[in-house]
Every structure is written in C-alpha cells, then in structure tokens.
PDB file of C-alpha atoms in Angstrom:
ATOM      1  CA  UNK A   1       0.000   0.000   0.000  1.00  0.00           C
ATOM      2  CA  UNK A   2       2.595   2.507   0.898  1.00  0.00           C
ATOM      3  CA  UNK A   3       4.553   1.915  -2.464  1.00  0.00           C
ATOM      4  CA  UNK A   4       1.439   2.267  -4.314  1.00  0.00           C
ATOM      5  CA  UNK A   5       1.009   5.630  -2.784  1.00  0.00           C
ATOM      6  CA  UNK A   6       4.741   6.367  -3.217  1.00  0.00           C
ATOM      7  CA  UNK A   7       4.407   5.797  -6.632  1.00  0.00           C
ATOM      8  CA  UNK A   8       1.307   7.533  -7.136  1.00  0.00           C
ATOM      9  CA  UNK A   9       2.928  10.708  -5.556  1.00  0.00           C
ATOM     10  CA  UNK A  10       5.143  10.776  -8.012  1.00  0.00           C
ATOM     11  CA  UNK A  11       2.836  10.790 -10.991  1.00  0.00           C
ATOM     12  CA  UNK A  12       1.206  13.142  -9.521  1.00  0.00           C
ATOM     13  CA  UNK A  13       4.330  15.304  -9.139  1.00  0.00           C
ATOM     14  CA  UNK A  14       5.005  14.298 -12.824  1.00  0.00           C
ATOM     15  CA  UNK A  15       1.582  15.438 -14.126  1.00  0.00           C
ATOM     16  CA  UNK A  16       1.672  18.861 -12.335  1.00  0.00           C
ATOM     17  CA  UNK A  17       5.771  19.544 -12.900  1.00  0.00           C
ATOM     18  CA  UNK A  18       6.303  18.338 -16.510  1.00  0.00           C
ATOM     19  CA  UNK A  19       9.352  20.848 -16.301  1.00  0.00           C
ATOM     20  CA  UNK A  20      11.017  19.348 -13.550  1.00  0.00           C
ATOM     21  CA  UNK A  21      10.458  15.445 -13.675  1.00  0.00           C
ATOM     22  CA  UNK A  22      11.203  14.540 -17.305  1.00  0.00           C
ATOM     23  CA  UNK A  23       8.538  12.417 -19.375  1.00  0.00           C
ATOM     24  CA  UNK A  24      11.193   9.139 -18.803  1.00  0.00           C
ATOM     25  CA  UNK A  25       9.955   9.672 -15.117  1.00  0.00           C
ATOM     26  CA  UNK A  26       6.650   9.251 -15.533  1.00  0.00           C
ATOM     27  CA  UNK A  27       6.875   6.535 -17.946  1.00  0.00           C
ATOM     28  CA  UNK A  28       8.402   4.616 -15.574  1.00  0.00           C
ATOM     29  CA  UNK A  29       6.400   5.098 -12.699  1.00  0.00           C
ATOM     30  CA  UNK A  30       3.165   4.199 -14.113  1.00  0.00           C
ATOM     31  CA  UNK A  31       5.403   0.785 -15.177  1.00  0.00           C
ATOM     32  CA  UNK A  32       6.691   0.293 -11.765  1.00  0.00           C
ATOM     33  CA  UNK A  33       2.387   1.161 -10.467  1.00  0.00           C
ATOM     34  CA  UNK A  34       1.551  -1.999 -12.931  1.00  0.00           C
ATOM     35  CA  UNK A  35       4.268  -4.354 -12.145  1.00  0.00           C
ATOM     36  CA  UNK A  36       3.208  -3.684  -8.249  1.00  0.00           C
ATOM     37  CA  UNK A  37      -0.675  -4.243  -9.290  1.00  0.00           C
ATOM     38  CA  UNK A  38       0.276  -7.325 -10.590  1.00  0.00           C
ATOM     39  CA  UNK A  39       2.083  -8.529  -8.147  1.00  0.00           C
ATOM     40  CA  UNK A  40      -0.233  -7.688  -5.018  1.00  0.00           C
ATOM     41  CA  UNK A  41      -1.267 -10.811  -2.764  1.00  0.00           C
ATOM     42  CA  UNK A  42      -5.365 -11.645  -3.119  1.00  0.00           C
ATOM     43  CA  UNK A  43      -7.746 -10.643  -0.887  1.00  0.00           C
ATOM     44  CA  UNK A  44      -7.800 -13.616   2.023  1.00  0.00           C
ATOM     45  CA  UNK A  45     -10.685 -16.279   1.830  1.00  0.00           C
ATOM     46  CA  UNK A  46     -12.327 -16.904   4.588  1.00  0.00           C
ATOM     47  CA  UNK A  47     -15.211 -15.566   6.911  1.00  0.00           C
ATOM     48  CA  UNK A  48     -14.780 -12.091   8.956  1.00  0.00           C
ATOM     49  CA  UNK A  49     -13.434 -12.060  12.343  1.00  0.00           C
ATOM     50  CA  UNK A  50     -16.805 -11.316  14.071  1.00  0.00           C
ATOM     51  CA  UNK A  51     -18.578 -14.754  13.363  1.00  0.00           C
ATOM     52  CA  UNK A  52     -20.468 -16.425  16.152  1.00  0.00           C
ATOM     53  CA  UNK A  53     -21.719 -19.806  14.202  1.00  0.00           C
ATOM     54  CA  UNK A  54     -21.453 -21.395  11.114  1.00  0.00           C
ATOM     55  CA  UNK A  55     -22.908 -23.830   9.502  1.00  0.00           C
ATOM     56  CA  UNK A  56     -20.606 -26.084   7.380  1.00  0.00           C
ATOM     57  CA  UNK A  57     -21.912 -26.708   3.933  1.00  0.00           C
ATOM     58  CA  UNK A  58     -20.776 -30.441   4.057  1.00  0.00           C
ATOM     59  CA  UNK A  59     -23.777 -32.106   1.955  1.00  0.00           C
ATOM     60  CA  UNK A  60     -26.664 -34.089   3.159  1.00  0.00           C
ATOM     61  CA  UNK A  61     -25.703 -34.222   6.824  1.00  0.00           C
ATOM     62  CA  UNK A  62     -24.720 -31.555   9.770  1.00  0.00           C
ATOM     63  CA  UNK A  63     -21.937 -30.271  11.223  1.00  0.00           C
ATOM     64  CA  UNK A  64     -22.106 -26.653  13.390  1.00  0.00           C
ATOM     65  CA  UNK A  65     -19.096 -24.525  14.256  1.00  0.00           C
ATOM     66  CA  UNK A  66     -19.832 -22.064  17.480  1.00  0.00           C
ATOM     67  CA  UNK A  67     -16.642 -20.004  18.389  1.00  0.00           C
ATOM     68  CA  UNK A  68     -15.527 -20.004  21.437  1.00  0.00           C
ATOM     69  CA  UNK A  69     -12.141 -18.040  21.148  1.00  0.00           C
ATOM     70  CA  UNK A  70      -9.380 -17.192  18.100  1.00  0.00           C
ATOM     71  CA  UNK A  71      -8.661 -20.662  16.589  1.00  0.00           C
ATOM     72  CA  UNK A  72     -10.911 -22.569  19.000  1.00  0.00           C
ATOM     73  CA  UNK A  73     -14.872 -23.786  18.567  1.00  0.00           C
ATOM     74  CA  UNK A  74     -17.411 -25.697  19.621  1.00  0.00           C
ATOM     75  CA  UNK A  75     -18.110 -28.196  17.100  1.00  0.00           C
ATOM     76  CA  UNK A  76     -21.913 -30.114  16.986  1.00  0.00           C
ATOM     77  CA  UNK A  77     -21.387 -33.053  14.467  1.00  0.00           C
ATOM     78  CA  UNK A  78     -18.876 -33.809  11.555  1.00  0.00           C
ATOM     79  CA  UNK A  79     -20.923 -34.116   8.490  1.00  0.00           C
ATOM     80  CA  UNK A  80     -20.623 -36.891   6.153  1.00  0.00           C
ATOM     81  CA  UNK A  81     -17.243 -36.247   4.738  1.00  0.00           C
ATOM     82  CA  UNK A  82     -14.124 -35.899   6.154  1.00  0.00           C
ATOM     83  CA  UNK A  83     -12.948 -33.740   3.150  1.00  0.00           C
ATOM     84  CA  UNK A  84     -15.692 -31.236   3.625  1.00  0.00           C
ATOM     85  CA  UNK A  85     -15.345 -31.212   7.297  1.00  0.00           C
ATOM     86  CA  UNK A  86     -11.357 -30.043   6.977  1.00  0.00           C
ATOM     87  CA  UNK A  87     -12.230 -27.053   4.428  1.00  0.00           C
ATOM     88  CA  UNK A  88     -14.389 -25.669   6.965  1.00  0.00           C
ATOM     89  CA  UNK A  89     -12.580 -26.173   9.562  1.00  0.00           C
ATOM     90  CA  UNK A  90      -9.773 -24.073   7.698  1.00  0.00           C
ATOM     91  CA  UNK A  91     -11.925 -21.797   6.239  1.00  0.00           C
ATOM     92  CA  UNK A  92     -12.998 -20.662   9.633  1.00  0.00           C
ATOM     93  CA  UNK A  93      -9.277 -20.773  11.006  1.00  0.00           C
ATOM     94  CA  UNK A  94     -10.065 -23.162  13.735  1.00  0.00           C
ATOM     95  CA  UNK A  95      -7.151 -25.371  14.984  1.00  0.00           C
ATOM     96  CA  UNK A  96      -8.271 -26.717  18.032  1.00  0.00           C
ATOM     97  CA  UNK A  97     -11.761 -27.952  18.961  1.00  0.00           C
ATOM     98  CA  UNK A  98     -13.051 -27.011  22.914  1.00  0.00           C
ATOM     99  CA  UNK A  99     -16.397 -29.211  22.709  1.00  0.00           C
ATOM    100  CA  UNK A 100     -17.053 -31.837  20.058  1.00  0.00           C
ATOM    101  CA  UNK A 101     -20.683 -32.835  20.404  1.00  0.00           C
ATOM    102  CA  UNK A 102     -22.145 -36.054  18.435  1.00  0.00           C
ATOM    103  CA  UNK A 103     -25.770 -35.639  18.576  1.00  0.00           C
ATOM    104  CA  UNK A 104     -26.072 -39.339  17.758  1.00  0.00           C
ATOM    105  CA  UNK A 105     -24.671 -42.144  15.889  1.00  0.00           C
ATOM    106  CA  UNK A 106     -26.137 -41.390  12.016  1.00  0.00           C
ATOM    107  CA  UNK A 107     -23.408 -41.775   9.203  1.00  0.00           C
ATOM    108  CA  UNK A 108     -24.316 -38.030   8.241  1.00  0.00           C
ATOM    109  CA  UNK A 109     -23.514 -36.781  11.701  1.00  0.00           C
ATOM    110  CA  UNK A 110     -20.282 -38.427  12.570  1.00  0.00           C
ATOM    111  CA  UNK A 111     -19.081 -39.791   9.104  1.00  0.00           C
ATOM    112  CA  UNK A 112     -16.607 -36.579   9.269  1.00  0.00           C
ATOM    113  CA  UNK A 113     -14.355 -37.749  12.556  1.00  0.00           C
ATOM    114  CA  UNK A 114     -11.366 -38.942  10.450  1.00  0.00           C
ATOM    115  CA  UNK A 115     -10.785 -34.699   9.863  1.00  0.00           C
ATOM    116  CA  UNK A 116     -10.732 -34.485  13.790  1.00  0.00           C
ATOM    117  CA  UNK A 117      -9.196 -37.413  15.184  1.00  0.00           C
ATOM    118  CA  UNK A 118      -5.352 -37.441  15.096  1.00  0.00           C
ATOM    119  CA  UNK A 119      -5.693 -34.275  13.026  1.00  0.00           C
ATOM    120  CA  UNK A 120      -6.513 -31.683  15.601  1.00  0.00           C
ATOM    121  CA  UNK A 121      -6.892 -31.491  19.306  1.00  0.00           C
ATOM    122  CA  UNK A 122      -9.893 -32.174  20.729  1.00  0.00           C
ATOM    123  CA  UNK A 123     -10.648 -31.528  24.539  1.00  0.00           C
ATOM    124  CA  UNK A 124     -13.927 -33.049  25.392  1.00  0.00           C
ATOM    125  CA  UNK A 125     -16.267 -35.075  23.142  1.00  0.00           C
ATOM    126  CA  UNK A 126     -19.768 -35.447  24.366  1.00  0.00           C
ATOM    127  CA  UNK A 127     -22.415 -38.129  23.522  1.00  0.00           C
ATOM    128  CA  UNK A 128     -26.293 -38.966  24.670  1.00  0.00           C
ATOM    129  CA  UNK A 129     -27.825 -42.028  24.708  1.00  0.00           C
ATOM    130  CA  UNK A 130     -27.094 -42.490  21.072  1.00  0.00           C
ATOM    131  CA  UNK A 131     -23.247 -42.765  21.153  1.00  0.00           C
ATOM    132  CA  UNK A 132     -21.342 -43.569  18.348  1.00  0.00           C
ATOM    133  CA  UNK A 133     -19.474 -47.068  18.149  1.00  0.00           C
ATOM    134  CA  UNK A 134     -16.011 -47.667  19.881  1.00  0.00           C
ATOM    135  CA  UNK A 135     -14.236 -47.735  16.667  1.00  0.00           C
ATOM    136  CA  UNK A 136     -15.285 -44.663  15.140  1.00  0.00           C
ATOM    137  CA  UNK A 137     -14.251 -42.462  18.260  1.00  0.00           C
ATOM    138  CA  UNK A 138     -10.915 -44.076  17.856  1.00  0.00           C
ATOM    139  CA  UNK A 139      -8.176 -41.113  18.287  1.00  0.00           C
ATOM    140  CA  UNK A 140     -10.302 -38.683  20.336  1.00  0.00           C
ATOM    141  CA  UNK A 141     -10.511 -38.168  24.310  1.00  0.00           C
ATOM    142  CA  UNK A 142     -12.474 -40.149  26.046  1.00  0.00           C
ATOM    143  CA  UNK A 143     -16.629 -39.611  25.588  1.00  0.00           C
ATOM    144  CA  UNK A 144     -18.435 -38.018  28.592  1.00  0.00           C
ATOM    145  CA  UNK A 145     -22.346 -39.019  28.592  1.00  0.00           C
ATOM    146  CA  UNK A 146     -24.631 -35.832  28.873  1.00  0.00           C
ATOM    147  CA  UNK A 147     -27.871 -35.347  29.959  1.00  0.00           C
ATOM    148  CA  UNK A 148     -30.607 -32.683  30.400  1.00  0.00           C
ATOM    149  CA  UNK A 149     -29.317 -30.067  32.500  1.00  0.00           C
ATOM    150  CA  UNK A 150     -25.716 -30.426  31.981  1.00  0.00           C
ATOM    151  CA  UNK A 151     -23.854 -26.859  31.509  1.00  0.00           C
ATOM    152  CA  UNK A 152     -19.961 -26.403  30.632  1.00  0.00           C
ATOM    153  CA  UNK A 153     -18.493 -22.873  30.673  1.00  0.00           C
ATOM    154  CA  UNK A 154     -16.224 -21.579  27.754  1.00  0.00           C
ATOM    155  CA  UNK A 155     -14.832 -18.237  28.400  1.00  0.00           C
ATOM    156  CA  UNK A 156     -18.327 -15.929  27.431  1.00  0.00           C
ATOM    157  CA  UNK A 157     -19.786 -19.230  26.762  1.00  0.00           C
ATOM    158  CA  UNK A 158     -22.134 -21.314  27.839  1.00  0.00           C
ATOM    159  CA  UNK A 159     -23.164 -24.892  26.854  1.00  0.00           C
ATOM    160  CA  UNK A 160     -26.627 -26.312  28.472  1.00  0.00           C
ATOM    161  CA  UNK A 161     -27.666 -30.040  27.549  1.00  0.00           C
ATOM    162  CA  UNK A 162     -31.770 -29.692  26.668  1.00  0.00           C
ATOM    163  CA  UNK A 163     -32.159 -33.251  26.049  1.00  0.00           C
ATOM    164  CA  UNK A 164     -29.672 -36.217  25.403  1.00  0.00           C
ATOM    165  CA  UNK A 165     -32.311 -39.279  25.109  1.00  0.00           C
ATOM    166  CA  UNK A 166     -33.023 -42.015  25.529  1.00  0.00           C
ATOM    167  CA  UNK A 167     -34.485 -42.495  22.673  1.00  0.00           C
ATOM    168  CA  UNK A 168     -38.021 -41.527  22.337  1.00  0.00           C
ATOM    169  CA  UNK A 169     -40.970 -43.211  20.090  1.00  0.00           C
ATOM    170  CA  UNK A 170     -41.209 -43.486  16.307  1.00  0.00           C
ATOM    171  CA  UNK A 171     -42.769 -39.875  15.613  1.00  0.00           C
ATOM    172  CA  UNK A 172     -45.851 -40.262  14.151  1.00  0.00           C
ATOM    173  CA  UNK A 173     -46.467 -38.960  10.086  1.00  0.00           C
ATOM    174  CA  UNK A 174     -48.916 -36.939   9.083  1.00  0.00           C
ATOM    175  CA  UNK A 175     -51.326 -39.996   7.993  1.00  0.00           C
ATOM    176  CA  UNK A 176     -50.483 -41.897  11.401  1.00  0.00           C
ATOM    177  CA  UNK A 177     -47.955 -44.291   9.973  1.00  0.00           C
ATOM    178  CA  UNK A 178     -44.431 -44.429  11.768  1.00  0.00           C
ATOM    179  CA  UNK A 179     -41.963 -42.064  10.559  1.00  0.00           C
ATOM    180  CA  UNK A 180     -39.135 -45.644  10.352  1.00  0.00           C
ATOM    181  CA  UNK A 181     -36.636 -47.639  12.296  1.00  0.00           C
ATOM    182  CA  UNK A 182     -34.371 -44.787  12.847  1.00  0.00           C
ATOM    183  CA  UNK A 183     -36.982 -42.306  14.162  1.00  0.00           C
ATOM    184  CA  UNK A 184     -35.760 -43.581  18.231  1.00  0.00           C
ATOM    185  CA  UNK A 185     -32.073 -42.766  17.420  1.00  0.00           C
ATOM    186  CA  UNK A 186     -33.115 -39.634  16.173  1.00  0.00           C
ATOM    187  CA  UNK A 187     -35.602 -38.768  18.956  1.00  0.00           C
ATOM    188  CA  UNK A 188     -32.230 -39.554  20.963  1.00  0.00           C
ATOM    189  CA  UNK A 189     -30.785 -36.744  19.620  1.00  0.00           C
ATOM    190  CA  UNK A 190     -28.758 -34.153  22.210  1.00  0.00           C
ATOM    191  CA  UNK A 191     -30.347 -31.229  22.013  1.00  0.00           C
ATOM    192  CA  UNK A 192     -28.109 -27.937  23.289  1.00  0.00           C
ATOM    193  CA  UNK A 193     -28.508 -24.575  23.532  1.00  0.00           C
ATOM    194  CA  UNK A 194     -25.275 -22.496  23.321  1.00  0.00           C
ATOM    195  CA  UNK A 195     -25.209 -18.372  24.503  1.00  0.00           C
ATOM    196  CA  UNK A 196     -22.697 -16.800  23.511  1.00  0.00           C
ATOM    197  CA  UNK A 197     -23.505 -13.039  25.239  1.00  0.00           C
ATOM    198  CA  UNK A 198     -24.839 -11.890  21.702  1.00  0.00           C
ATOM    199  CA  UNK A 199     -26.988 -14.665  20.653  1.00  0.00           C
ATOM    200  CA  UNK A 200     -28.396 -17.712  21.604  1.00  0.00           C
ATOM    201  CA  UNK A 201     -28.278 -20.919  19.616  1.00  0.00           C
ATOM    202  CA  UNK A 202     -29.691 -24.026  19.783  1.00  0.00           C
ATOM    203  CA  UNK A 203     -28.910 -27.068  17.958  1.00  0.00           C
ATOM    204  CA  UNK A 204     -31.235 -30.153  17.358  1.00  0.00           C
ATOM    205  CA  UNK A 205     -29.724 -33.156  15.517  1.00  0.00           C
ATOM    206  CA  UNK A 206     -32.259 -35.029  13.928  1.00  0.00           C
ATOM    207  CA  UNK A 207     -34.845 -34.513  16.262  1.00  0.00           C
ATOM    208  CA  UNK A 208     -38.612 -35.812  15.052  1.00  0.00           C
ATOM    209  CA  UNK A 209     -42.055 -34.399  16.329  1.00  0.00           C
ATOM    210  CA  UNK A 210     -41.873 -36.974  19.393  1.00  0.00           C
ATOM    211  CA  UNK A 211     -38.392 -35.534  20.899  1.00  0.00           C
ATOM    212  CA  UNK A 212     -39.602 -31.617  19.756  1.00  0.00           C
ATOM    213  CA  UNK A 213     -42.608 -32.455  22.063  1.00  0.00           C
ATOM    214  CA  UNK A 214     -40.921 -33.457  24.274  1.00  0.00           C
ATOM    215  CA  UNK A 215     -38.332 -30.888  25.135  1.00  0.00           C
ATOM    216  CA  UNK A 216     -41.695 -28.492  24.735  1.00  0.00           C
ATOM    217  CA  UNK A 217     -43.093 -30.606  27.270  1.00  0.00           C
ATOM    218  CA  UNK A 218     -39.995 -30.336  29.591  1.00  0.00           C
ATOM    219  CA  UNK A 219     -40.603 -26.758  29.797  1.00  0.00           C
ATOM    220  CA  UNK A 220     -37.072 -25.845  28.628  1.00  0.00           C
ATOM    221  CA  UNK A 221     -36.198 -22.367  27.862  1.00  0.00           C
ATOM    222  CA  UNK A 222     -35.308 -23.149  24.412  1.00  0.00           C
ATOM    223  CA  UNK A 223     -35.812 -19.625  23.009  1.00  0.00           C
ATOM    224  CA  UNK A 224     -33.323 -18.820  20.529  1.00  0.00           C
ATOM    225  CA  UNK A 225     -31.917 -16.586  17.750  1.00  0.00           C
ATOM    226  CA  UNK A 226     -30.253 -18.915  15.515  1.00  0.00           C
ATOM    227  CA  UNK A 227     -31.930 -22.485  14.738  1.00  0.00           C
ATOM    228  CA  UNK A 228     -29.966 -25.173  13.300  1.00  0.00           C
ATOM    229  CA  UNK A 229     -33.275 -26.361  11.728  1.00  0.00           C
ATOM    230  CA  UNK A 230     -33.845 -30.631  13.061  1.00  0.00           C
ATOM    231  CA  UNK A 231     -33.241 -33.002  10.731  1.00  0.00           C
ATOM    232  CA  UNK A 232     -32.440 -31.171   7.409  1.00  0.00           C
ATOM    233  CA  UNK A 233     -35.928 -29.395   7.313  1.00  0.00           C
ATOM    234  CA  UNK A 234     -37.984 -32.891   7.097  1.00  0.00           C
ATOM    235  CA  UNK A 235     -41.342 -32.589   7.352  1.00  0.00           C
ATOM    236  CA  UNK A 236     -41.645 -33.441  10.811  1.00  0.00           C
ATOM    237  CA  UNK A 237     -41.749 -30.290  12.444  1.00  0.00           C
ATOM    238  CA  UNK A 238     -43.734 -29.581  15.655  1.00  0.00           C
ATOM    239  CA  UNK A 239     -45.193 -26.538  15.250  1.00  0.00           C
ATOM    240  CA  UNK A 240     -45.128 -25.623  19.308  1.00  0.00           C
ATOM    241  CA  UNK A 241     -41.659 -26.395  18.852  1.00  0.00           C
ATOM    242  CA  UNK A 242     -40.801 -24.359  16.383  1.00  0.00           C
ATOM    243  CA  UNK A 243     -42.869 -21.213  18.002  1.00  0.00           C
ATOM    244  CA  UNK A 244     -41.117 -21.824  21.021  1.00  0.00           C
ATOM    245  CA  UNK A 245     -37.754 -21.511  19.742  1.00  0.00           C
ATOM    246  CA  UNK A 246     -38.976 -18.526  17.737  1.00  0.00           C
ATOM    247  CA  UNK A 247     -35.702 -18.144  16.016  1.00  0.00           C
ATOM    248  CA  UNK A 248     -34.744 -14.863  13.797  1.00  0.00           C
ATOM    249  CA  UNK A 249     -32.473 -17.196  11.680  1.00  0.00           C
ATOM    250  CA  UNK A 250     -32.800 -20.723  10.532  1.00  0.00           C
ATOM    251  CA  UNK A 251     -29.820 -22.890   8.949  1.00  0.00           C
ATOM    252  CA  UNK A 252     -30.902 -25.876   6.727  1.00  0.00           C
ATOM    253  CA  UNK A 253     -27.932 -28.259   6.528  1.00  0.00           C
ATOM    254  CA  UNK A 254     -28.714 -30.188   3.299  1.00  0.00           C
ATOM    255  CA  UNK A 255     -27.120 -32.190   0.213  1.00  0.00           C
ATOM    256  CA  UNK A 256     -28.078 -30.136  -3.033  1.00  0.00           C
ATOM    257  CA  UNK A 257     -30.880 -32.796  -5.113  1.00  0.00           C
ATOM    258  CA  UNK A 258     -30.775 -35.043  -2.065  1.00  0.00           C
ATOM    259  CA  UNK A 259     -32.830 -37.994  -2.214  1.00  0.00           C
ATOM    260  CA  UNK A 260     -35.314 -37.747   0.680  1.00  0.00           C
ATOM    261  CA  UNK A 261     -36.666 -34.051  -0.049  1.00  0.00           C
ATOM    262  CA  UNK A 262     -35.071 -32.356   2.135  1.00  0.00           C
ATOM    263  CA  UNK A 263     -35.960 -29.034   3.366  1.00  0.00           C
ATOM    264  CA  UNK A 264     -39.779 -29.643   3.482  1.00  0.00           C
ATOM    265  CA  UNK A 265     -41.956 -26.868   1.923  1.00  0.00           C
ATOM    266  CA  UNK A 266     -43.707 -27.574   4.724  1.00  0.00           C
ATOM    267  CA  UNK A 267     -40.865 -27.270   6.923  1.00  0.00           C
ATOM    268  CA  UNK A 268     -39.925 -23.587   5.220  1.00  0.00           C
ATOM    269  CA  UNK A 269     -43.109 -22.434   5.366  1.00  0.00           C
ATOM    270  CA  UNK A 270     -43.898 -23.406   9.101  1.00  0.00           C
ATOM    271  CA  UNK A 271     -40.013 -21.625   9.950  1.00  0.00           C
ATOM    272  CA  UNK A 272     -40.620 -18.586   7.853  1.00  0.00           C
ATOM    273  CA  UNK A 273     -44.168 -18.163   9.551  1.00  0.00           C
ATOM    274  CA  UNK A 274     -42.621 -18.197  12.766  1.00  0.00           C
ATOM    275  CA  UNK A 275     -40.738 -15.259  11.819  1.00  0.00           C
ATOM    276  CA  UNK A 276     -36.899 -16.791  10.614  1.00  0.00           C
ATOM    277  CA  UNK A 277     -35.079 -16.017   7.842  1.00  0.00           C
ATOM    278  CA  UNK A 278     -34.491 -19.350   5.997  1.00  0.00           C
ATOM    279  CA  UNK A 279     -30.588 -20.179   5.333  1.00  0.00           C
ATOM    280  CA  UNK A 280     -29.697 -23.545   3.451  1.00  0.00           C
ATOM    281  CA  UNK A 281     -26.565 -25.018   2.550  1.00  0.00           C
ATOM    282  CA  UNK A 282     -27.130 -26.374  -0.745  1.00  0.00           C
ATOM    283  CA  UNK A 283     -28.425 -23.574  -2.563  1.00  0.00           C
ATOM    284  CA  UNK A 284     -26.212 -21.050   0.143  1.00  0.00           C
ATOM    285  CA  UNK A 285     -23.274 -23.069   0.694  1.00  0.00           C
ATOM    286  CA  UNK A 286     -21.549 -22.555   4.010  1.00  0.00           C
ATOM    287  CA  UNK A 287     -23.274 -20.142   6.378  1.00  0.00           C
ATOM    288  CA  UNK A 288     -21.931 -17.807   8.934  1.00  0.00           C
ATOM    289  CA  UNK A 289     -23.926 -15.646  11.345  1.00  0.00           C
ATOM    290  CA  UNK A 290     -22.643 -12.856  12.508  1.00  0.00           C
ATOM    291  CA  UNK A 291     -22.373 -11.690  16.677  1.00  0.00           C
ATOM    292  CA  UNK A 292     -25.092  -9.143  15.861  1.00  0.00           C
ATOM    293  CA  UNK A 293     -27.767 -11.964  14.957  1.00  0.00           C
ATOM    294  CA  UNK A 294     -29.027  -9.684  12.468  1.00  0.00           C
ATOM    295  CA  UNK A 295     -27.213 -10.677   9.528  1.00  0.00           C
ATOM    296  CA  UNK A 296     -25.640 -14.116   7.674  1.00  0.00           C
ATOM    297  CA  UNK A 297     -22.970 -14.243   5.169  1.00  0.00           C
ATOM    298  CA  UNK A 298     -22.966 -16.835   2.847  1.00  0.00           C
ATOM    299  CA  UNK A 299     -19.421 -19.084   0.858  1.00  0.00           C
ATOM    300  CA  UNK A 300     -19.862 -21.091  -1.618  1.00  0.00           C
TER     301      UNK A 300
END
C-alpha cells in the first residue's frame, strides 16, 4: 500500500511539474504502479473475524461450528465427509476444537471424525444415549455421557444439555404411519442450547415431532436466535416447537438434489411463519452468522 502511494505521488508530481520530472519519469512510474498491481497478494478467503456460528456446507448431513475463542470452537457433528469437514474447519481458522458434540450415531452426523481425530486437538467429546461405536471415536478423548441439565463454561460461553435421550418413540407422520426404524435414534438426539452473550443458539440433531414435544413438554427455555433447523428441514416439524424456539435465523444443513426431499416446503413455510429467515446449505453453501444476529454471510 505505501509503495502504491509512493508511486502515485510521483505521478502526480510528474503530471503537475512536466518541467522538472522529465517524461522518462513518468513513464516509468506508471510501469513500476503496474508491475506492483500485478504482483499484489489476493484478498484472504475466509469468513470475517466477528462470526459467532457457522454452519458447514458439508452435503446431506450436519456439522455446526460455534466459536468459542481465536482458533478454537465448539463443534456439533462432523458431516458426512471428512474432506468437507477439513475445508471448513480451515476456512474458519479453527485449529483446536473445545467441545465436540455427536448428537447421535447417524453416518451423516459423525461420518466426518477422520478430519478431527489425530488431526486436531480435541478436549472433550460429548455423547447422549445415542453414542457412536467404539471404533469410530478411535483417536479422540475419552466420551463423557450428557444429559438434560448439563452446563460447561467456555470463556463468554455457555453450553446447556436440553435433552440427550433415551431415545423416544417413532414420531408419528402426518397420515399416522411411523416415521421408520431410525426415528428412536433420532428422537435420541442431544439437544443444546449455546449463549454466547450476543446470541443464543440451539442445535437439534435429527430430532422428530416426538423428541420436539418433548423438550416443549420439559418446559425448557429453548428460546433462541439462531436455529440449526432438526433433521435437514424434514417434514416433521412440531409446530409448538418451532414457536417456542422462535428463532430470527434458521440454517438448513442439506445435500443439493438429495434424495429424501429435504428441506420440506412444509418445513420452510412453518419456519418462515414463525418469523426466521431461511438459510440452506445447498443452494447457500456454508453459512456464517454474525455476533449481531441480524445478519448471515454466505461461501460457496
């Protein structure tokens, strides 16, 4: 910067005192002003310094980055991919990992520990009732169970456990059939609000209707400014649940043309109704909020 304005003085000079600096002069200073433009490093990739949360774009699955200090995060689930999992990771300048919290045991969730383990240090890793096998925590600290009511302190913030299982009932479709096998495990969910001082966020897993009832039922203060939407925007949504969070903005961590329909335009509209700004990954990519809540920025 300061040669550029060196060199800029002196075409100035050139310009206003053709008598004094000869034409050579100024002929070579607007050479040395190109060679110097050419030359100049890019502008740096990567999110501004005031993010509170991001939401990885890291296809059909979720993975949640909460800051907790320069270089350091919370981090709520890996993703599917490994390879996804380390871009944001870097993109976000995050080198070492206070919390990792697995929400439960679904490939999409925790398919991304090979970027952590053995790759970068990891604190404390906390599981529900829905813990990931032996052999995929292989390389990490040893897990700590949570459960409702749990709280860790970080610096300015502050972790609470809502819910961490055991696994609730299938959760009920619209037409009364059972929403699948895998509805308990993700009724098992842990479900955990994080407060930063300038917003409050709460994360969800792949929580159904039967767990979002629950946690309504439990008469949690789950009131929050940032949503990471349950289960990828599925259509099963609890409407209480979603008014009680009452979020400003909504992240939707989905694979672009995923296979199971994921967000829900029943999902968006029930969100968007409740008065959030809809974010999603695959048409978005990557999502950061900022510490003033009011605003997102998005990376593809």
């Amino acid at each position: 910067t300061l040669a550029l304005l060196g060199v800029a003085c002196v075409i100035c000079a050139a310009l206003v005192m053709p008598r004094v600096l000869p034409r050579r002069w100024l002929v070579a200073a607007f050479a040395v002003l190109l060679v110097i433009g050419a030359f100049r490093a890019p502008p740096q990739a990567g999110w501004p310094g005031e993010w509170v949360v991001i939401a990885c774009d890291v296809g059909q699955g979720g993975a949640q980055l909460i800051r907790a200090a320069p270089g350091r995060a919370i981090l709520v689930d890996t993703g599917p991919d490994p390879d996804a999992l380390r871009a944001c990771l870097a993109s976000a300048g995050v080198s070492r990992i206070s919390v990792l919290v697995l929400t439960h045991s679904h490939a999409d969730h925790v398919g991304g520990l090979p970027a952590i383990a053995g790759e970068i240090p990891v604190e404390m890793v906390l599981v529900g009732s829905d813990a990931p096998a032996a052999s995929d925590l292989e390389g990490l600290p040893e897990t700590t169970r949570t459960s409702a009511g749990d709280s860790i302190e970080l610096g300015p913030l502050r972790w609470t456990t809502i819910a961490a299982g055991p696994s609730a009932r299938a959760s009920p479709l619209a037409d009364g059939s059972s929403a699948g096998e895998d509805a308990g495990q993700n009724d098992a969910s842990i479900v955990g609000l994080i407060e930063t001082g300038e917003l409050r966020i709460l994360v969800t897993g792949d929580l159904e209707v039967a767990g979002q009832q629950a946690v309504v039922s439990s008469g949690a203060d789950i009131r929050a400014d940032v949503l990471a939407v349950p289960h990828h925007g599925s259509p099963r949504q609890d409407p209480e649940f979603i008014d009680a969070v009452h979020a400003r903005i909504a992240l939707v961590q989905v694979g672009e043309n995923n296979g199971y329909g994921h967000p829900a335009s029943s999902a968006l509209t029930m969100l968007r109704g409740s008065g959030a700004t809809v974010f999603r990954t695959d048409q978005q990519g990557a999502i950061a909020v900022s510490a003033d809540g009011g605003s997102a920025v998005t990376q593809r």
